[in-house]
Short mmCIF file of C-alpha atoms and ligand atoms in Angstrom, two decimals:
data_model
loop_
_atom_site.label_atom_id
_atom_site.label_comp_id
_atom_site.label_asym_id
_atom_site.label_seq_id
_atom_site.Cartn_x
_atom_site.Cartn_y
_atom_site.Cartn_z
CA MET A 811 112.82 -242.13 -32.69
CA THR A 812 112.23 -239.12 -34.89
CA ASN A 813 113.76 -235.84 -33.79
CA PHE A 814 112.71 -232.95 -36.00
CA GLY A 815 114.79 -229.80 -36.34
CA PHE A 816 115.54 -226.95 -38.72
CA VAL A 817 118.69 -225.69 -40.37
CA ILE A 818 118.51 -222.17 -41.78
CA ASN A 819 121.26 -221.24 -44.15
CA ASN A 820 121.96 -217.51 -43.86
CA ARG A 821 124.55 -217.90 -46.62
CA THR A 822 121.85 -218.56 -49.20
CA CYS A 823 118.83 -216.71 -47.73
CA ILE A 824 117.94 -213.71 -49.91
CA GLY A 825 115.39 -212.18 -47.50
CA CYS A 826 112.46 -212.58 -49.89
CA HIS A 827 109.89 -213.25 -47.11
CA ALA A 828 108.39 -216.15 -49.08
CA CYS A 829 108.64 -218.32 -45.95
CA SER A 830 106.79 -215.75 -43.81
CA THR A 831 104.10 -215.43 -46.46
CA ALA A 832 103.71 -219.18 -46.97
CA CYS A 833 103.42 -219.66 -43.20
CA LYS A 834 100.72 -217.00 -43.04
CA ALA A 835 98.74 -218.63 -45.85
CA GLU A 836 99.21 -222.23 -44.70
CA ASN A 837 98.28 -221.54 -41.07
CA GLU A 838 95.80 -218.70 -41.65
CA VAL A 839 97.83 -216.39 -39.39
CA PRO A 840 95.93 -213.11 -38.79
CA LEU A 841 97.23 -209.63 -39.59
CA GLY A 842 99.52 -208.04 -37.03
CA VAL A 843 101.17 -211.26 -35.80
CA ALA A 844 103.68 -213.68 -37.33
CA ARG A 845 104.83 -217.22 -36.63
CA THR A 846 108.00 -216.70 -38.62
CA TRP A 847 109.64 -213.58 -39.96
CA VAL A 848 112.90 -212.38 -41.50
CA LYS A 849 114.92 -210.14 -39.24
CA TYR A 850 117.18 -207.63 -40.95
CA THR A 851 120.31 -206.27 -39.35
CA GLU A 852 122.34 -203.74 -41.26
CA VAL A 853 126.03 -203.08 -40.71
CA GLY A 854 128.22 -200.27 -41.96
CA ALA A 855 127.68 -196.73 -43.25
CA TYR A 856 126.59 -195.92 -46.78
CA PRO A 857 127.97 -196.88 -49.28
CA ASP A 858 129.86 -199.62 -47.40
CA VAL A 859 126.88 -201.49 -46.02
CA ARG A 860 125.76 -205.06 -45.60
CA ARG A 861 122.36 -206.44 -44.70
CA ASN A 862 122.04 -209.77 -42.85
CA PHE A 863 118.88 -211.84 -42.97
CA GLN A 864 117.79 -214.17 -40.21
CA VAL A 865 114.65 -216.28 -40.49
CA THR A 866 113.29 -216.17 -36.96
CA ARG A 867 110.76 -218.49 -35.31
CA CYS A 868 110.23 -221.11 -32.60
CA ASN A 869 113.34 -223.24 -32.11
CA HIS A 870 111.41 -226.37 -31.06
CA CYS A 871 113.72 -226.54 -28.07
CA ALA A 872 114.61 -229.96 -26.68
CA ASN A 873 114.13 -228.44 -23.21
CA PRO A 874 111.23 -226.04 -23.79
CA PRO A 875 110.40 -223.66 -20.91
CA CYS A 876 107.10 -222.74 -22.61
CA VAL A 877 105.89 -226.32 -22.07
CA ARG A 878 106.88 -226.36 -18.39
CA ILE A 879 105.08 -223.14 -17.54
CA CYS A 880 101.81 -223.88 -19.38
CA PRO A 881 99.19 -224.62 -16.68
CA VAL A 882 96.90 -226.70 -18.89
CA SER A 883 99.27 -228.58 -21.29
CA ALA A 884 98.08 -226.44 -24.20
CA MET A 885 101.76 -226.06 -25.12
CA TYR A 886 103.32 -229.51 -25.35
CA GLN A 887 106.19 -231.46 -26.85
CA ARG A 888 105.41 -234.29 -29.22
CA GLU A 889 107.31 -237.56 -29.34
CA ASP A 890 108.97 -236.41 -32.57
CA GLY A 891 110.36 -233.27 -30.88
CA ILE A 892 107.92 -230.75 -32.34
CA VAL A 893 106.72 -228.21 -29.76
CA GLU A 894 103.02 -228.03 -30.58
CA PHE A 895 100.10 -226.05 -29.14
CA ASP A 896 96.40 -226.72 -28.74
CA GLN A 897 94.20 -223.67 -29.15
CA ASP A 898 91.19 -225.54 -27.77
CA GLN A 899 92.97 -226.03 -24.43
CA CYS A 900 94.69 -222.63 -24.08
CA ILE A 901 93.23 -220.26 -21.46
CA GLY A 902 95.23 -217.25 -22.68
CA CYS A 903 97.31 -216.74 -19.52
CA LYS A 904 100.30 -215.63 -21.68
CA ALA A 905 102.78 -217.35 -19.35
CA CYS A 906 104.39 -219.15 -22.31
CA LEU A 907 105.15 -215.75 -23.88
CA GLN A 908 107.10 -214.91 -20.72
CA ALA A 909 108.88 -218.28 -20.67
CA CYS A 910 110.13 -218.30 -24.26
CA PRO A 911 113.53 -216.56 -24.37
CA TYR A 912 113.17 -216.12 -28.14
CA ASP A 913 109.91 -214.15 -28.47
CA ALA A 914 108.55 -216.98 -30.60
CA ILE A 915 104.98 -216.98 -29.23
CA HIS A 916 102.19 -214.47 -29.71
CA VAL A 917 98.51 -214.25 -28.81
CA ASP A 918 96.34 -214.92 -31.82
CA PRO A 919 94.04 -211.88 -32.04
CA ASP A 920 91.20 -214.00 -33.45
CA SER A 921 91.18 -216.82 -30.91
CA GLY A 922 92.79 -215.11 -27.90
CA THR A 923 95.09 -218.11 -27.51
CA ALA A 924 98.83 -218.67 -27.82
CA ALA A 925 100.24 -219.47 -31.25
CA LYS A 926 103.66 -219.95 -32.87
CA CYS A 927 105.49 -222.04 -35.46
CA HIS A 928 104.37 -225.64 -35.02
CA TYR A 929 106.54 -227.12 -37.72
CA CYS A 930 103.42 -227.39 -39.89
CA SER A 931 102.66 -230.55 -37.91
CA HIS A 932 99.49 -231.14 -39.94
CA ARG A 933 101.72 -231.45 -43.02
CA THR A 934 104.50 -233.32 -41.22
CA ASP A 935 101.99 -235.96 -40.11
CA LEU A 936 101.23 -236.59 -43.79
CA GLY A 937 104.91 -236.92 -44.67
CA LEU A 938 105.05 -233.42 -46.18
CA GLU A 939 107.57 -230.70 -45.38
CA PRO A 940 106.58 -227.43 -43.66
CA ALA A 941 105.22 -224.79 -46.04
CA CYS A 942 108.23 -222.49 -45.53
CA VAL A 943 110.61 -225.25 -46.65
CA VAL A 944 108.67 -225.96 -49.81
CA VAL A 945 108.32 -222.33 -50.85
CA CYS A 946 111.91 -221.17 -50.26
CA PRO A 947 113.49 -220.49 -53.68
CA GLU A 948 117.03 -220.88 -52.29
CA HIS A 949 116.51 -224.06 -50.26
CA ALA A 950 117.74 -222.00 -47.32
CA ILE A 951 115.42 -223.82 -44.88
CA ILE A 952 116.11 -227.49 -44.31
CA ALA A 953 113.74 -229.53 -42.15
CA GLY A 954 114.01 -233.16 -41.18
CA ASP A 955 114.86 -235.88 -38.71
CA MET A 956 118.16 -235.04 -37.04
CA ASP A 957 118.45 -238.59 -35.67
CA ASP A 958 118.42 -240.13 -39.14
CA PRO A 959 122.02 -240.10 -40.41
CA SER A 960 120.83 -240.30 -44.01
CA SER A 961 118.63 -237.20 -43.78
CA GLU A 962 119.78 -234.00 -45.45
CA ILE A 963 119.58 -232.07 -42.18
CA SER A 964 121.89 -234.56 -40.43
CA GLN A 965 124.40 -234.29 -43.22
CA VAL A 966 124.32 -230.50 -43.21
CA LEU A 967 124.74 -230.47 -39.44
CA ALA A 968 127.72 -232.83 -39.73
CA ARG A 969 129.32 -230.72 -42.43
CA GLU A 970 128.67 -227.12 -41.44
CA GLN A 971 129.55 -225.04 -38.44
CA VAL A 972 126.26 -223.90 -36.97
CA THR A 973 125.05 -221.60 -34.20
CA VAL A 974 121.84 -221.27 -32.18
CA ARG A 975 120.16 -218.33 -30.49
CA LYS A 976 121.01 -217.81 -26.79
CA PRO A 977 122.63 -221.20 -26.05
CA GLU A 978 123.26 -220.01 -22.48
CA GLN A 979 119.53 -220.35 -21.72
CA GLY A 980 119.92 -224.13 -21.63
CA THR A 981 116.83 -224.70 -23.77
CA ALA A 982 118.75 -226.74 -26.39
CA PRO A 983 117.28 -225.06 -29.49
CA LYS A 984 116.84 -227.33 -32.51
CA LEU A 985 116.96 -224.56 -35.08
CA PHE A 986 120.53 -224.15 -36.30
CA TYR A 987 121.91 -221.27 -38.37
CA VAL A 988 124.64 -221.65 -40.95
CA ASP A 989 126.58 -218.39 -40.95
CA GLY A 990 124.63 -217.13 -37.96
CA ASN A 991 125.28 -213.47 -37.49
CA ASP A 992 126.06 -212.25 -33.95
CA PHE A 993 124.24 -208.96 -34.47
CA ALA A 994 121.08 -210.79 -35.51
CA LEU A 995 121.38 -213.60 -32.96
CA THR A 996 121.74 -211.27 -29.96
CA PRO A 997 118.66 -209.01 -29.73
CA THR A 998 120.14 -206.51 -27.30
CA ALA A 999 123.42 -206.13 -29.19
CA VAL A 1000 121.92 -203.80 -31.76
CA PRO A 1001 120.07 -200.56 -31.06
CA ARG A 1002 116.70 -200.28 -32.72
CA SER A 1003 114.69 -197.17 -33.33
CA PRO A 1004 111.74 -196.06 -35.46
CA GLU A 1005 114.13 -194.27 -37.82
CA THR A 1006 115.85 -197.48 -38.93
CA PHE A 1007 112.80 -199.68 -39.45
CA MET A 1008 111.41 -200.36 -42.90
CA TRP A 1009 108.04 -201.67 -44.08
CA SER A 1010 106.41 -201.24 -40.73
CA ASP A 1011 105.01 -198.82 -38.22
CA VAL A 1012 106.85 -198.83 -34.96
CA VAL A 1013 105.01 -198.31 -31.70
CA PRO A 1014 106.46 -197.75 -28.24
CA VAL A 1015 106.78 -200.98 -26.24
CA SER A 1016 105.17 -199.55 -23.16
CA ASP A 1017 101.95 -197.69 -22.71
CA SER A 1018 103.64 -195.79 -19.92
CA GLU A 1019 106.37 -193.98 -21.74
CA SER A 1020 108.28 -194.24 -24.97
CA GLU A 1021 112.02 -194.48 -24.90
CA GLY A 1022 114.11 -194.22 -28.04
CA PRO A 1023 116.20 -197.32 -28.50
CA ILE A 1024 113.60 -199.96 -27.72
CA ALA A 1025 110.65 -200.19 -30.03
CA GLN A 1026 108.57 -202.90 -31.59
CA SER A 1027 107.03 -203.48 -34.93
CA GLN A 1028 103.42 -204.51 -35.23
CA GLY A 1029 103.99 -205.41 -38.83
CA HIS A 1030 101.45 -203.03 -40.28
CA PRO A 1031 102.54 -201.47 -43.55
CA ALA A 1032 103.45 -197.80 -43.45
CA ALA A 1033 102.23 -195.56 -46.28
CA GLY A 1034 102.92 -197.48 -49.48
CA PRO A 1035 104.06 -201.03 -50.20
CA ILE A 1036 107.80 -200.55 -49.60
CA GLN A 1037 108.96 -197.52 -47.75
CA TYR A 1038 112.02 -196.66 -45.79
CA ALA A 1039 111.65 -194.48 -42.75
CA PRO A 1040 112.82 -190.88 -43.20
CA GLY A 1041 116.55 -190.46 -43.46
CA ARG A 1042 119.19 -192.67 -44.97
CA ALA A 1043 119.02 -196.38 -44.34
CA ALA A 1044 122.06 -197.92 -42.72
CA GLU A 1045 123.50 -194.68 -41.56
CA HIS A 1046 124.59 -196.26 -38.30
CA MET A 1047 127.35 -198.80 -37.92
CA VAL A 1048 124.81 -201.44 -36.85
CA GLN A 1049 121.04 -201.19 -36.86
CA VAL A 1050 117.91 -203.31 -37.01
CA GLY A 1051 116.12 -202.77 -40.31
CA TYR A 1052 113.19 -205.07 -39.69
CA THR A 1053 111.98 -207.44 -37.03
CA PHE A 1054 108.82 -208.49 -35.29
CA HIS A 1055 108.97 -207.92 -31.57
CA HIS A 1056 105.70 -209.03 -30.00
CA LEU A 1057 103.58 -206.94 -27.67
CA VAL A 1058 104.04 -206.86 -23.90
CA PRO A 1059 101.84 -209.65 -22.49
CA TRP A 1060 101.28 -208.68 -18.84
CA HIS A 1061 100.07 -205.25 -17.75
CA TRP A 1062 98.58 -203.58 -14.64
CA PRO A 1063 96.52 -206.58 -13.40
CA VAL A 1064 99.74 -208.47 -12.55
CA PRO A 1065 101.27 -205.81 -10.24
CA ALA A 1066 97.77 -205.23 -8.81
CA TYR A 1067 97.40 -208.94 -8.06
CA LEU A 1068 100.80 -208.93 -6.34
CA VAL A 1069 99.48 -206.21 -4.02
CA THR A 1070 96.09 -207.80 -3.25
CA LYS A 1071 97.74 -211.19 -2.71
CA GLY A 1072 100.36 -209.60 -0.46
CA ILE A 1073 97.66 -208.00 1.71
CA ALA A 1074 95.62 -211.24 1.92
CA GLY A 1075 98.63 -213.38 2.83
CA GLY A 1076 100.25 -210.75 5.04
CA LEU A 1077 97.12 -210.22 7.15
CA PHE A 1078 96.67 -213.92 7.82
CA MET A 1079 100.36 -214.53 8.54
CA LEU A 1080 100.34 -211.65 11.02
CA MET A 1081 97.22 -212.86 12.84
CA SER A 1082 98.23 -216.52 12.96
CA LEU A 1083 101.89 -216.02 13.88
CA GLY A 1084 101.05 -213.31 16.42
CA VAL A 1085 98.58 -215.61 18.21
CA LEU A 1086 100.73 -218.75 17.90
CA LEU A 1087 103.78 -216.90 19.28
CA GLY A 1088 101.72 -215.30 22.05
CA LEU A 1089 102.41 -211.72 20.88
CA PHE A 1090 98.74 -210.75 21.21
CA PRO A 1091 95.56 -212.54 22.36
CA ALA A 1092 93.26 -214.60 20.11
CA ASP A 1093 90.79 -211.76 19.85
CA PRO A 1094 87.50 -212.73 18.11
CA GLY A 1095 87.00 -209.19 16.77
CA MET A 1096 90.46 -209.29 15.15
CA PHE A 1097 89.68 -212.63 13.53
CA VAL A 1098 86.36 -211.36 12.16
CA VAL A 1099 87.59 -208.07 10.66
CA GLY A 1100 91.09 -209.32 9.75
CA GLY A 1101 89.73 -212.53 8.23
CA PHE A 1102 87.12 -210.59 6.26
CA ALA A 1103 89.71 -208.15 4.87
CA SER A 1104 91.95 -211.07 3.92
CA LEU A 1105 89.03 -212.82 2.19
CA VAL A 1106 88.11 -209.68 0.22
CA MET A 1107 91.72 -209.28 -0.96
CA LEU A 1108 91.88 -212.95 -1.90
CA GLY A 1109 88.67 -212.53 -3.92
CA ALA A 1110 90.20 -209.49 -5.66
CA THR A 1111 93.33 -211.57 -6.40
CA ALA A 1112 91.27 -214.30 -8.06
CA ALA A 1113 89.22 -211.73 -9.99
CA LEU A 1114 92.38 -210.04 -11.32
CA LEU A 1115 93.87 -213.38 -12.35
CA VAL A 1116 90.75 -214.37 -14.27
CA TYR A 1117 90.36 -210.88 -15.75
CA ASP A 1118 93.90 -211.01 -17.13
CA LEU A 1119 93.21 -214.21 -19.09
CA GLU A 1120 92.57 -213.77 -22.80
CA ARG A 1121 89.98 -216.55 -22.44
CA PRO A 1122 88.57 -215.93 -18.95
CA GLU A 1123 85.62 -218.28 -19.52
CA ARG A 1124 88.14 -221.15 -19.58
CA PHE A 1125 89.74 -220.41 -16.19
CA LEU A 1126 88.40 -223.58 -14.55
CA ARG A 1127 90.61 -225.64 -16.87
CA ILE A 1128 93.52 -224.95 -14.53
CA LEU A 1129 91.66 -227.01 -11.94
CA THR A 1130 90.21 -229.61 -14.30
CA HIS A 1131 93.25 -230.08 -16.60
CA PRO A 1132 96.21 -229.20 -14.32
CA GLN A 1133 99.78 -229.45 -15.58
CA TRP A 1134 101.62 -229.91 -12.32
CA ASP A 1135 105.07 -228.69 -13.40
CA SER A 1136 103.62 -225.20 -13.85
CA TRP A 1137 103.77 -222.78 -10.92
CA LEU A 1138 100.64 -221.20 -12.32
CA THR A 1139 98.83 -224.47 -11.59
CA ARG A 1140 100.48 -224.88 -8.20
CA GLY A 1141 99.63 -221.28 -7.36
CA ALA A 1142 96.00 -221.73 -8.41
CA PHE A 1143 95.67 -224.73 -6.08
CA LEU A 1144 97.41 -222.86 -3.25
CA LEU A 1145 95.00 -219.96 -3.74
CA MET A 1146 92.03 -222.29 -3.78
CA GLY A 1147 93.20 -224.19 -0.69
CA PHE A 1148 93.85 -220.95 1.20
CA SER A 1149 90.47 -219.53 0.14
CA LEU A 1150 88.58 -222.61 1.32
CA LEU A 1151 90.36 -222.73 4.67
CA LEU A 1152 90.16 -218.98 5.21
CA GLY A 1153 86.47 -218.87 4.25
CA GLY A 1154 85.53 -221.79 6.51
CA TRP A 1155 87.54 -220.48 9.45
CA TRP A 1156 86.24 -216.93 9.09
CA LEU A 1157 82.64 -218.20 8.94
CA ALA A 1158 83.13 -220.20 12.13
CA GLU A 1159 84.76 -217.27 13.93
CA THR A 1160 82.01 -214.90 12.76
CA LEU A 1161 79.22 -217.25 13.87
CA ALA A 1162 80.91 -217.58 17.27
CA TRP A 1163 81.33 -213.82 17.51
CA LEU A 1164 77.60 -213.35 16.70
CA GLY A 1165 76.70 -215.91 19.36
CA VAL A 1166 75.31 -218.47 16.90
CA LEU A 1167 78.07 -220.91 17.89
CA SER A 1168 79.58 -221.16 21.34
CA PRO A 1169 83.11 -219.64 21.51
CA ALA A 1170 84.45 -222.92 22.86
CA SER A 1171 83.21 -224.81 19.78
CA VAL A 1172 85.58 -222.95 17.40
CA VAL A 1173 88.72 -223.25 19.52
CA GLY A 1174 89.65 -226.66 18.11
CA PHE A 1175 89.10 -225.55 14.50
CA ARG A 1176 91.10 -222.40 15.18
CA GLY A 1177 93.99 -224.48 16.54
CA LEU A 1178 94.12 -226.29 13.19
CA ALA A 1179 93.25 -223.36 10.92
CA LEU A 1180 95.88 -220.91 12.19
CA PRO A 1181 99.04 -223.00 11.56
CA LEU A 1182 97.69 -224.64 8.40
CA GLY A 1183 96.42 -221.32 7.07
CA CYS A 1184 99.77 -219.71 7.85
CA LEU A 1185 101.56 -222.31 5.73
CA LEU A 1186 99.09 -221.77 2.90
CA ALA A 1187 99.44 -217.99 3.21
CA VAL A 1188 103.23 -218.34 2.87
CA GLY A 1189 102.70 -220.52 -0.21
CA VAL A 1190 100.24 -218.04 -1.72
CA THR A 1191 102.68 -215.20 -1.06
CA VAL A 1192 105.84 -216.77 -2.49
CA TYR A 1193 104.62 -218.97 -5.35
CA THR A 1194 104.78 -216.01 -7.75
CA ALA A 1195 108.55 -215.93 -7.28
CA PHE A 1196 108.74 -219.49 -8.62
CA LEU A 1197 106.33 -218.63 -11.43
CA PHE A 1198 108.55 -215.67 -12.36
CA GLY A 1199 111.51 -218.06 -12.19
CA GLN A 1200 109.81 -220.23 -14.82
CA ALA A 1201 109.43 -217.14 -17.01
CA GLU A 1202 112.85 -217.77 -18.53
CA GLY A 1203 112.47 -215.01 -21.09
CA ARG A 1204 112.74 -212.38 -18.31
CA ASP A 1205 116.17 -212.41 -16.75
CA LEU A 1206 115.41 -209.73 -14.15
CA TRP A 1207 112.80 -212.02 -12.57
CA GLN A 1208 115.34 -214.84 -12.08
CA SER A 1209 116.27 -213.84 -8.54
CA THR A 1210 116.70 -216.45 -5.81
CA LEU A 1211 115.88 -213.74 -3.27
CA LEU A 1212 112.47 -213.04 -4.78
CA PRO A 1213 110.53 -215.38 -2.39
CA VAL A 1214 112.05 -213.55 0.60
CA HIS A 1215 111.33 -210.21 -1.00
CA LEU A 1216 107.67 -211.15 -1.49
CA LEU A 1217 107.42 -212.30 2.13
CA VAL A 1218 108.86 -209.01 3.38
CA GLN A 1219 106.44 -207.06 1.19
CA ALA A 1220 103.56 -209.18 2.51
CA GLY A 1221 104.71 -208.20 6.01
CA VAL A 1222 104.58 -204.53 5.01
CA MET A 1223 101.14 -204.83 3.45
CA GLY A 1224 99.72 -207.11 6.17
CA GLY A 1225 101.11 -204.96 8.98
CA GLY A 1226 99.89 -201.75 7.34
CA SER A 1227 96.42 -203.16 6.66
CA MET A 1228 96.09 -204.37 10.25
CA LEU A 1229 97.10 -200.91 11.48
CA VAL A 1230 94.20 -199.45 9.49
CA LEU A 1231 91.78 -202.06 10.87
CA ALA A 1232 93.04 -201.38 14.40
CA GLN A 1233 92.21 -197.68 13.93
CA LEU A 1234 88.72 -198.41 12.62
CA PHE A 1235 87.71 -201.12 15.07
CA SER A 1236 88.31 -201.74 18.71
CA LEU A 1237 91.17 -204.24 18.56
CA PRO A 1238 93.76 -205.14 21.22
CA GLU A 1239 96.49 -202.58 21.89
CA SER A 1240 99.19 -205.26 21.62
CA LEU A 1241 97.97 -206.06 18.07
CA SER A 1242 98.53 -202.44 17.02
CA ILE A 1243 102.02 -202.46 18.54
CA VAL A 1244 103.03 -205.70 16.80
CA SER A 1245 101.48 -204.56 13.49
CA ALA A 1246 103.37 -201.26 13.64
CA ALA A 1247 106.63 -203.10 14.39
CA VAL A 1248 106.11 -205.53 11.49
CA PHE A 1249 105.15 -202.66 9.16
CA VAL A 1250 108.14 -200.44 9.99
CA THR A 1251 110.65 -203.32 10.06
CA GLY A 1252 109.33 -204.58 6.73
CA LEU A 1253 109.64 -201.12 5.18
CA VAL A 1254 113.24 -200.71 6.32
CA VAL A 1255 114.26 -204.23 5.19
CA ASP A 1256 112.47 -203.86 1.85
CA LEU A 1257 113.95 -200.43 1.18
CA THR A 1258 117.44 -201.67 2.01
CA ALA A 1259 117.03 -204.75 -0.18
CA ILE A 1260 115.72 -202.73 -3.15
CA LEU A 1261 118.45 -200.11 -2.91
CA LEU A 1262 121.23 -202.63 -2.38
CA GLY A 1263 119.91 -204.88 -5.13
CA GLU A 1264 119.38 -201.98 -7.47
CA LEU A 1265 122.44 -199.87 -6.84
CA GLY A 1266 124.92 -202.26 -5.25
CA MET A 1267 124.63 -205.70 -6.82
CA PRO A 1268 125.74 -206.53 -10.36
CA HIS A 1269 123.15 -208.32 -12.47
CA ALA A 1270 123.76 -211.86 -13.68
CA THR A 1271 123.15 -211.18 -17.35
CA GLU A 1272 123.33 -208.26 -19.70
CA THR A 1273 119.57 -208.58 -20.35
CA ALA A 1274 118.80 -208.40 -16.62
CA ALA A 1275 121.04 -205.34 -16.35
CA ALA A 1276 119.22 -203.71 -19.28
CA ALA A 1277 115.84 -204.39 -17.64
CA ALA A 1278 117.07 -203.03 -14.29
CA HIS A 1279 118.38 -199.94 -16.04
CA ARG A 1280 115.02 -199.43 -17.76
CA MET A 1281 113.27 -199.87 -14.41
CA SER A 1282 115.32 -197.45 -12.35
CA ARG A 1283 116.80 -195.06 -14.91
CA GLY A 1284 114.69 -195.47 -18.04
CA ALA A 1285 111.00 -195.42 -18.89
CA HIS A 1286 109.88 -196.58 -15.44
CA ARG A 1287 112.16 -194.42 -13.31
CA ARG A 1288 109.28 -192.30 -12.00
CA SER A 1289 107.27 -195.37 -10.93
CA PHE A 1290 110.39 -196.79 -9.34
CA TRP A 1291 111.75 -193.72 -7.50
CA LEU A 1292 108.72 -191.50 -6.88
CA GLY A 1293 106.25 -194.36 -6.49
CA GLY A 1294 108.25 -197.30 -5.14
CA ILE A 1295 110.92 -195.60 -3.07
CA VAL A 1296 109.47 -192.24 -2.01
CA LEU A 1297 105.71 -192.96 -1.77
CA GLY A 1298 106.14 -196.66 -0.92
CA HIS A 1299 108.88 -196.43 1.72
CA ALA A 1300 110.17 -192.97 2.68
CA VAL A 1301 106.74 -191.32 3.08
CA PRO A 1302 105.24 -194.18 5.18
CA LEU A 1303 108.28 -194.20 7.47
CA ALA A 1304 107.95 -190.42 7.95
CA LEU A 1305 104.19 -190.71 8.56
CA MET A 1306 104.75 -193.43 11.15
CA GLY A 1307 107.12 -191.02 12.86
CA LEU A 1308 104.26 -188.51 12.92
CA ALA A 1309 101.89 -191.19 14.28
CA TRP A 1310 99.63 -191.21 11.20
CA PRO A 1311 99.39 -194.96 10.66
CA MET A 1312 96.40 -194.97 8.30
CA LEU A 1313 98.00 -192.57 5.85
CA ALA A 1314 101.29 -194.43 6.17
CA ALA A 1315 99.64 -197.74 5.29
CA ALA A 1316 97.78 -196.21 2.32
CA ALA A 1317 101.00 -194.66 0.98
CA ALA A 1318 102.91 -197.94 1.36
CA VAL A 1319 100.32 -200.00 -0.49
CA ALA A 1320 100.04 -197.44 -3.32
CA GLY A 1321 103.83 -197.13 -3.55
CA LEU A 1322 104.34 -200.88 -3.64
CA TYR A 1323 101.94 -201.06 -6.57
CA PHE A 1324 104.13 -198.58 -8.48
CA TYR A 1325 107.24 -200.55 -7.60
CA GLU A 1326 105.67 -203.84 -8.74
CA HIS A 1327 104.48 -202.14 -11.93
CA ALA A 1328 108.02 -201.09 -12.83
CA PHE A 1329 109.38 -204.51 -11.88
CA VAL A 1330 106.79 -206.36 -13.95
CA MET A 1331 106.88 -204.11 -17.02
CA ALA A 1332 110.58 -203.33 -17.53
CA PRO A 1333 111.85 -206.88 -18.31
CA GLN A 1334 109.00 -207.45 -20.76
CA GLU A 1335 110.17 -204.47 -22.79
CA ILE A 1336 113.66 -205.82 -23.47
CA PRO A 1337 113.54 -207.45 -26.92
CA ASN A 1338 114.06 -211.20 -27.13
CA SER A 1339 114.29 -211.40 -30.91
FE1 SF4 B 656 109.73 -222.53 -29.19
FE2 SF4 B 656 110.23 -220.58 -27.42
FE3 SF4 B 656 109.07 -222.88 -26.61
FE4 SF4 B 656 111.68 -222.87 -27.36
S1 SF4 B 656 110.77 -221.84 -25.60
S2 SF4 B 656 110.09 -224.37 -27.93
S3 SF4 B 656 111.62 -221.29 -29.00
S4 SF4 B 656 108.21 -221.35 -28.04
#
């Protein structure tokens, strides 16, 4: 069985960028993105300086998280070990960009689909070597079958001491560096700033706020063909001189969808559990208005998900070409199942409430819909935690407590939304009491969990700690503290004390959006390459 891999010899690489250029030409890679690039790290202070080159690209991992997370098998692993992609299948969900711990994938600006190094598989299939291998004047890139003991790559691997990027991720990269340099291999080890970059404009990683040390290159030339940024190059002990950090893939629609999904699931869980546990009566008016609000929020959730796709017209492929290992696929089916059940049940309840159906005729359906819908609502609420878990490029999202956290937040949003509905419509008194209790308890638990998690618990990795720092003390500190903590928790608790439930619910929902925004954005802004 063939098992393709790369060896890149940093000892002989001269940083000429011929490989990057050949890749661009061979694969018709558009301006502004790159499938392979040469990262520069510079060490020392002038005149005692040294520049390290690292050819950077997809590692064709033996255990590729990008393949697992892809909902439509557009990213897949071939029998010969090449991790390949199919632009005709890709829906542009950008989940693979979140899963790759090496920042190897980008969205092709022409096609709106994911793209990366694919080992020049069109050449490999003809028995040719990848374009970067052929063009390298130093033979610093060696490609071949690692399972063939007579191949050059096998012999180099047997002879040389090699390193890979981030071995702790468990992805088993199949790109090995001879003389791998720790500063280049570990993206967060070296500060990067616009002043130290050459040959490229540097733009802030976030549209929310720029913060010095983290920046990304879009690869556009600055004024002139070769130009150093103002000031002396290599004036720091260690600095990044050039790299190609890709743009942040997920923006406001993702935190917004977390909120709308939380309201939809929270409302249904509250109604079903409250009735099943006998906390309040099975009030038809509650079912009609609560079910309608839940349906509207579910519709908004689906609309946000489709809107966030780079190829929204392809969204049905998740249902027609599902890849079942992906939590994006599982989530889509949970959302669809919940929508169908919720829609059917709400229609029946509404027809009974209008007198078109007899009230007795919906009792049996209700007895089935409430427990089944509750299970689906739990699934819809928590599946995002498992999707974030598959996003292995974002360490801050790898929390085993995230499903519980999402359930608590759904309780806050469901309880708060039901409080608003109870003020607007004539609903049972006991429903208002239970909703207020769920809302306030959820706020207190959520606030405690955020503060303990944020201020009390150490983070598992240095990358997660950097993301948490950026969230609560860096670029997103205002969203986190003023939005998430003050507006999302402290203000609603105070307003509940003043018996202003509608304002309290509105503040909580708005504040939770700000919190989710900080939580979603910060880890994406920590460089992975
Ligand atoms: Fe390549 Fe990244 Fe996928 Fe590994 S996880 S195969 S480096 S795209």
